[in-house]
mmCIF file of C-alpha atoms and ligand atoms in Angstrom:
data_model
loop_
_atom_site.group_PDB
_atom_site.id
_atom_site.type_symbol
_atom_site.label_atom_id
_atom_site.label_comp_id
_atom_site.label_asym_id
_atom_site.label_seq_id
_atom_site.Cartn_x
_atom_site.Cartn_y
_atom_site.Cartn_z
ATOM 1 C CA UNK X 1 60.306 58.156 101.749
ATOM 2 C CA UNK X 2 61.667 54.889 99.854
ATOM 3 C CA UNK X 3 65.167 55.542 98.356
ATOM 4 C CA UNK X 4 64.096 54.876 94.529
ATOM 5 C CA UNK X 5 61.714 57.638 95.129
ATOM 6 C CA UNK X 6 64.170 60.131 95.688
ATOM 7 C CA UNK X 7 66.751 59.733 93.290
ATOM 8 C CA UNK X 8 66.296 62.662 91.302
ATOM 9 C CA UNK X 9 66.120 65.034 94.726
ATOM 10 C CA UNK X 10 68.450 68.037 94.305
ATOM 11 C CA UNK X 11 67.704 67.760 90.012
ATOM 12 C CA UNK X 12 65.902 69.505 87.918
ATOM 13 C CA UNK X 13 65.391 67.391 84.642
ATOM 14 C CA UNK X 14 64.788 69.158 80.789
ATOM 15 C CA UNK X 15 63.090 66.819 78.054
ATOM 16 C CA UNK X 16 61.610 68.393 74.354
ATOM 17 C CA UNK X 17 60.847 66.197 70.994
ATOM 18 C CA UNK X 18 59.659 63.328 72.301
ATOM 19 C CA UNK X 19 57.106 63.294 69.959
ATOM 20 C CA UNK X 20 55.143 60.571 72.296
ATOM 21 C CA UNK X 21 52.652 59.116 69.351
ATOM 22 C CA UNK X 22 50.232 55.806 70.038
ATOM 23 C CA UNK X 23 52.606 54.564 66.621
ATOM 24 C CA UNK X 24 55.859 54.477 68.956
ATOM 25 C CA UNK X 25 54.919 52.726 71.588
ATOM 26 C CA UNK X 26 58.894 52.345 72.547
ATOM 27 C CA UNK X 27 59.654 56.162 73.080
ATOM 28 C CA UNK X 28 56.432 55.931 75.445
ATOM 29 C CA UNK X 29 57.517 52.829 77.104
ATOM 30 C CA UNK X 30 61.138 54.504 77.569
ATOM 31 C CA UNK X 31 59.417 58.283 79.000
ATOM 32 C CA UNK X 32 56.960 56.653 81.940
ATOM 33 C CA UNK X 33 59.809 54.485 83.174
ATOM 34 C CA UNK X 34 61.889 57.467 83.292
ATOM 35 C CA UNK X 35 59.743 59.545 84.642
ATOM 36 C CA UNK X 36 59.563 56.517 87.350
ATOM 37 C CA UNK X 37 62.858 55.642 87.557
ATOM 38 C CA UNK X 38 64.822 59.023 87.343
ATOM 39 C CA UNK X 39 62.274 61.826 87.360
ATOM 40 C CA UNK X 40 60.287 60.657 90.822
ATOM 41 C CA UNK X 41 61.248 62.552 93.692
ATOM 42 C CA UNK X 42 63.223 65.862 90.942
ATOM 43 C CA UNK X 43 62.609 69.237 92.338
ATOM 44 C CA UNK X 44 60.812 69.899 88.804
ATOM 45 C CA UNK X 45 60.210 68.116 85.055
ATOM 46 C CA UNK X 46 60.538 70.873 82.758
ATOM 47 C CA UNK X 47 58.993 69.802 79.114
ATOM 48 C CA UNK X 48 60.374 71.994 76.361
ATOM 49 C CA UNK X 49 58.075 71.144 73.565
ATOM 50 C CA UNK X 50 56.727 68.905 71.551
ATOM 51 C CA UNK X 51 55.374 66.343 74.140
ATOM 52 C CA UNK X 52 53.186 65.252 71.619
ATOM 53 C CA UNK X 53 53.889 63.845 68.119
ATOM 54 C CA UNK X 54 50.752 66.404 67.070
ATOM 55 C CA UNK X 55 47.831 68.070 69.149
ATOM 56 C CA UNK X 56 45.137 68.905 67.601
ATOM 57 C CA UNK X 57 43.337 70.559 70.625
ATOM 58 C CA UNK X 58 42.718 69.419 74.325
ATOM 59 C CA UNK X 59 40.225 66.976 73.260
ATOM 60 C CA UNK X 60 42.842 64.912 71.248
ATOM 61 C CA UNK X 61 41.953 61.090 71.217
ATOM 62 C CA UNK X 62 44.979 59.153 71.996
ATOM 63 C CA UNK X 63 45.355 56.772 74.515
ATOM 64 C CA UNK X 64 49.344 57.971 75.373
ATOM 65 C CA UNK X 65 47.766 61.628 75.658
ATOM 66 C CA UNK X 66 45.479 60.012 78.349
ATOM 67 C CA UNK X 67 48.494 57.820 80.031
ATOM 68 C CA UNK X 68 50.159 60.484 80.020
ATOM 69 C CA UNK X 69 48.099 62.948 81.534
ATOM 70 C CA UNK X 70 47.960 59.809 84.046
ATOM 71 C CA UNK X 71 51.595 59.780 85.010
ATOM 72 C CA UNK X 72 52.340 63.399 84.892
ATOM 73 C CA UNK X 73 49.336 64.211 87.020
ATOM 74 C CA UNK X 74 50.711 61.212 90.220
ATOM 75 C CA UNK X 75 54.022 62.943 89.443
ATOM 76 C CA UNK X 76 52.838 66.278 90.663
ATOM 77 C CA UNK X 77 50.857 64.550 93.343
ATOM 78 C CA UNK X 78 54.409 62.972 95.120
ATOM 79 C CA UNK X 79 55.721 66.941 95.043
ATOM 80 C CA UNK X 80 57.625 67.371 92.026
ATOM 81 C CA UNK X 81 56.514 69.653 89.602
ATOM 82 C CA UNK X 82 55.836 69.931 85.577
ATOM 83 C CA UNK X 83 56.715 72.565 83.409
ATOM 84 C CA UNK X 84 55.686 72.150 79.786
ATOM 85 C CA UNK X 85 56.418 74.849 77.150
ATOM 86 C CA UNK X 86 54.390 74.804 73.470
ATOM 87 C CA UNK X 87 56.454 73.113 70.683
ATOM 88 C CA UNK X 88 55.805 73.715 66.731
ATOM 89 C CA UNK X 89 53.446 70.356 67.126
ATOM 90 C CA UNK X 90 51.390 70.183 70.055
ATOM 91 C CA UNK X 91 50.989 74.468 70.249
ATOM 92 C CA UNK X 92 47.361 73.660 70.226
ATOM 93 C CA UNK X 93 47.755 72.185 74.462
ATOM 94 C CA UNK X 94 46.159 74.328 76.226
ATOM 95 C CA UNK X 95 44.460 75.049 79.890
ATOM 96 C CA UNK X 96 42.278 71.708 79.807
ATOM 97 C CA UNK X 97 44.590 69.366 79.372
ATOM 98 C CA UNK X 98 47.296 71.479 81.509
ATOM 99 C CA UNK X 99 45.290 70.915 84.339
ATOM 100 C CA UNK X 100 44.596 67.176 83.490
ATOM 101 C CA UNK X 101 47.921 66.571 83.641
ATOM 102 C CA UNK X 102 48.721 68.587 86.378
ATOM 103 C CA UNK X 103 51.666 70.713 83.965
ATOM 104 C CA UNK X 104 51.838 74.416 84.658
ATOM 105 C CA UNK X 105 52.537 76.138 81.645
ATOM 106 C CA UNK X 106 55.353 77.842 80.472
ATOM 107 C CA UNK X 107 55.921 81.162 78.147
ATOM 108 C CA UNK X 108 59.089 80.874 75.588
ATOM 109 C CA UNK X 109 61.047 82.268 76.322
ATOM 110 C CA UNK X 110 61.329 81.686 79.836
ATOM 111 C CA UNK X 111 63.645 82.604 82.284
ATOM 112 C CA UNK X 112 64.188 80.799 85.609
ATOM 113 C CA UNK X 113 66.953 80.677 88.417
ATOM 114 C CA UNK X 114 67.742 76.976 88.128
ATOM 115 C CA UNK X 115 69.891 76.997 91.349
ATOM 116 C CA UNK X 116 71.096 80.740 91.645
ATOM 117 C CA UNK X 117 72.321 80.962 87.998
ATOM 118 C CA UNK X 118 69.581 82.618 85.666
ATOM 119 C CA UNK X 119 68.825 80.139 82.368
ATOM 120 C CA UNK X 120 66.682 81.100 79.717
ATOM 121 C CA UNK X 121 64.156 78.079 78.319
ATOM 122 C CA UNK X 122 63.130 78.045 74.908
ATOM 123 C CA UNK X 123 61.862 75.349 72.442
ATOM 124 C CA UNK X 124 64.305 76.263 70.052
ATOM 125 C CA UNK X 125 62.235 77.173 67.040
ATOM 126 C CA UNK X 126 62.249 80.787 67.268
ATOM 127 C CA UNK X 127 66.053 80.513 67.085
ATOM 128 C CA UNK X 128 66.406 79.182 63.672
ATOM 129 C CA UNK X 129 65.985 82.516 61.884
ATOM 130 C CA UNK X 130 67.803 80.902 58.866
ATOM 131 C CA UNK X 131 64.354 79.041 57.740
ATOM 132 C CA UNK X 132 62.189 82.499 56.718
ATOM 133 C CA UNK X 133 59.873 80.329 55.722
ATOM 134 C CA UNK X 134 59.161 78.347 58.405
ATOM 135 C CA UNK X 135 58.862 81.538 60.263
ATOM 136 C CA UNK X 136 56.863 82.540 58.214
ATOM 137 C CA UNK X 137 54.573 79.951 58.878
ATOM 138 C CA UNK X 138 55.052 80.189 62.405
ATOM 139 C CA UNK X 139 53.481 83.631 62.784
ATOM 140 C CA UNK X 140 50.658 82.835 61.161
ATOM 141 C CA UNK X 141 49.726 79.729 62.614
ATOM 142 C CA UNK X 142 50.987 80.892 66.159
ATOM 143 C CA UNK X 143 48.371 84.129 66.050
ATOM 144 C CA UNK X 144 45.809 84.103 68.362
ATOM 145 C CA UNK X 145 43.280 84.519 65.486
ATOM 146 C CA UNK X 146 44.188 81.485 63.981
ATOM 147 C CA UNK X 147 44.379 79.650 67.233
ATOM 148 C CA UNK X 148 41.258 80.348 67.748
ATOM 149 C CA UNK X 149 39.937 79.866 64.529
ATOM 150 C CA UNK X 150 41.295 76.220 64.883
ATOM 151 C CA UNK X 151 39.623 75.618 68.213
ATOM 152 C CA UNK X 152 36.299 76.060 66.571
ATOM 153 C CA UNK X 153 36.967 73.605 63.745
ATOM 154 C CA UNK X 154 35.424 70.116 64.118
ATOM 155 C CA UNK X 155 38.019 67.727 65.182
ATOM 156 C CA UNK X 156 38.050 65.532 61.813
ATOM 157 C CA UNK X 157 38.827 69.201 60.008
ATOM 158 C CA UNK X 158 41.640 69.547 62.702
ATOM 159 C CA UNK X 159 42.836 65.950 62.226
ATOM 160 C CA UNK X 160 43.154 66.525 58.618
ATOM 161 C CA UNK X 161 44.684 70.006 58.828
ATOM 162 C CA UNK X 162 47.380 68.508 61.043
ATOM 163 C CA UNK X 163 47.950 65.403 58.510
ATOM 164 C CA UNK X 164 48.856 68.096 55.843
ATOM 165 C CA UNK X 165 50.884 70.418 57.738
ATOM 166 C CA UNK X 166 53.388 67.956 58.995
ATOM 167 C CA UNK X 167 53.114 66.342 55.378
ATOM 168 C CA UNK X 168 53.765 69.659 53.783
ATOM 169 C CA UNK X 169 56.523 70.761 57.317
ATOM 170 C CA UNK X 170 58.772 66.824 55.669
ATOM 171 C CA UNK X 171 58.527 67.890 52.291
ATOM 172 C CA UNK X 172 60.000 71.456 52.922
ATOM 173 C CA UNK X 173 62.746 69.936 55.250
ATOM 174 C CA UNK X 174 63.249 67.363 52.506
ATOM 175 C CA UNK X 175 64.917 70.480 50.177
ATOM 176 C CA UNK X 176 66.148 72.234 53.277
ATOM 177 C CA UNK X 177 70.305 72.498 53.662
ATOM 178 C CA UNK X 178 70.758 71.075 57.109
ATOM 179 C CA UNK X 179 72.343 74.514 58.343
ATOM 180 C CA UNK X 180 69.499 76.180 57.936
ATOM 181 C CA UNK X 181 67.889 73.881 59.837
ATOM 182 C CA UNK X 182 69.763 74.534 62.794
ATOM 183 C CA UNK X 183 70.093 77.645 65.349
ATOM 184 C CA UNK X 184 71.185 80.815 63.618
ATOM 185 C CA UNK X 185 74.349 81.887 66.335
ATOM 186 C CA UNK X 186 74.334 85.452 66.392
ATOM 187 C CA UNK X 187 69.956 84.676 67.162
ATOM 188 C CA UNK X 188 71.324 82.382 70.563
ATOM 189 C CA UNK X 189 73.514 85.270 71.317
ATOM 190 C CA UNK X 190 71.143 88.262 71.062
ATOM 191 C CA UNK X 191 68.482 85.860 73.194
ATOM 192 C CA UNK X 192 71.129 85.499 76.186
ATOM 193 C CA UNK X 193 72.081 89.255 76.129
ATOM 194 C CA UNK X 194 68.755 90.353 75.893
ATOM 195 C CA UNK X 195 67.535 88.106 78.632
ATOM 196 C CA UNK X 196 70.390 88.723 80.781
ATOM 197 C CA UNK X 197 71.081 85.062 81.040
ATOM 198 C CA UNK X 198 74.646 82.822 80.578
ATOM 199 C CA UNK X 199 72.918 79.556 79.975
ATOM 200 C CA UNK X 200 70.217 78.809 77.541
ATOM 201 C CA UNK X 201 68.384 75.685 77.143
ATOM 202 C CA UNK X 202 66.294 74.316 74.430
ATOM 203 C CA UNK X 203 65.064 71.315 71.765
ATOM 204 C CA UNK X 204 63.472 71.623 68.315
ATOM 205 C CA UNK X 205 66.788 70.990 66.342
ATOM 206 C CA UNK X 206 67.565 67.295 67.031
ATOM 207 C CA UNK X 207 70.639 67.851 67.481
ATOM 208 C CA UNK X 208 71.764 66.932 71.578
ATOM 209 C CA UNK X 209 75.375 69.136 72.805
ATOM 210 C CA UNK X 210 76.747 71.341 74.817
ATOM 211 C CA UNK X 211 77.462 74.699 73.055
ATOM 212 C CA UNK X 212 80.014 77.656 74.567
ATOM 213 C CA UNK X 213 79.042 81.150 73.010
ATOM 214 C CA UNK X 214 80.754 84.221 73.673
ATOM 215 C CA UNK X 215 78.518 86.776 74.665
ATOM 216 C CA UNK X 216 79.636 90.356 75.601
ATOM 217 C CA UNK X 217 82.709 88.543 76.486
ATOM 218 C CA UNK X 218 81.797 85.815 78.524
ATOM 219 C CA UNK X 219 82.173 81.862 77.918
ATOM 220 C CA UNK X 220 78.130 81.372 78.211
ATOM 221 C CA UNK X 221 76.162 77.798 78.013
ATOM 222 C CA UNK X 222 73.680 76.443 75.367
ATOM 223 C CA UNK X 223 72.012 72.828 75.872
ATOM 224 C CA UNK X 224 70.452 71.246 73.465
ATOM 225 C CA UNK X 225 68.272 68.274 74.334
ATOM 226 C CA UNK X 226 67.698 64.931 72.834
ATOM 227 C CA UNK X 227 64.450 64.179 70.842
ATOM 228 C CA UNK X 228 62.918 60.869 71.643
ATOM 229 C CA UNK X 229 63.529 58.806 68.114
ATOM 230 C CA UNK X 230 65.703 56.071 68.074
ATOM 231 C CA UNK X 231 67.177 57.426 70.958
ATOM 232 C CA UNK X 232 65.835 59.265 74.214
ATOM 233 C CA UNK X 233 67.628 61.856 76.905
ATOM 234 C CA UNK X 234 67.703 64.406 79.149
ATOM 235 C CA UNK X 235 69.477 67.850 80.624
ATOM 236 C CA UNK X 236 69.704 67.138 84.242
ATOM 237 C CA UNK X 237 71.224 70.266 86.410
ATOM 238 C CA UNK X 238 71.679 70.868 89.809
ATOM 239 C CA UNK X 239 73.850 73.436 92.127
ATOM 240 C CA UNK X 240 77.214 72.294 90.695
ATOM 241 C CA UNK X 241 76.233 72.652 86.827
ATOM 242 C CA UNK X 242 74.016 70.855 84.178
ATOM 243 C CA UNK X 243 75.094 67.389 82.424
ATOM 244 C CA UNK X 244 73.453 66.259 79.350
ATOM 245 C CA UNK X 245 72.407 62.221 79.169
ATOM 246 C CA UNK X 246 71.397 60.001 75.343
ATOM 247 C CA UNK X 247 70.744 56.453 75.038
ATOM 248 C CA UNK X 248 69.934 54.264 72.176
ATOM 249 C CA UNK X 249 65.950 53.877 72.523
HETATM 250 MN MN1 MN D 301 59.946 71.797 67.402
#
């Protein structure tokens, strides 16, 4: 193997909130370069939700969906597993697209052993418990019965529903205080305790940072991965710990 294909060796990468769409080619190009230049040869890539701006079903018809499947499948073929957790934008992504792109679907939350450190992975929306209107909406649309019904609708109708949901979400966000849309600290501590971890990695809030939370007397880490709008970036972990990187797009 050449040196360039081993750049990610010994490291695992975590990304979320790429919101890929044909309408934002700069983010797509940056993601493909990231896969090639940094992730190639890595131990694993974890996509913690909202890989796509919208996903109406595995018949989703965008060039970026086809190209992303090809690029991820190529990465997996070279020995770097890719794990995908649903976000609130792409929760309709299912087995067919996962198989096409070589991705392994992860439940939210997922507890993994990361170089000997038990680590909890989440998209992050379930941590925003102060936003009760959103949590009610989430419970309804993510219900298995709702999802089964959605899958049976014609694609044009699913597209229209997705557009309406996004517009409704943007309108609602405009009237909500920023604090309501961030994670609830007590909920963070509760999930870390419940899953017996002292490290949590999530996305969704678009507030990249490393936080410290005191859980039963221990200082525990919470890593928030960046979105890929005006910037891009990731959290990378190895046997020595994690680092957060963000850069302008
Ligand atoms: Mn999200």
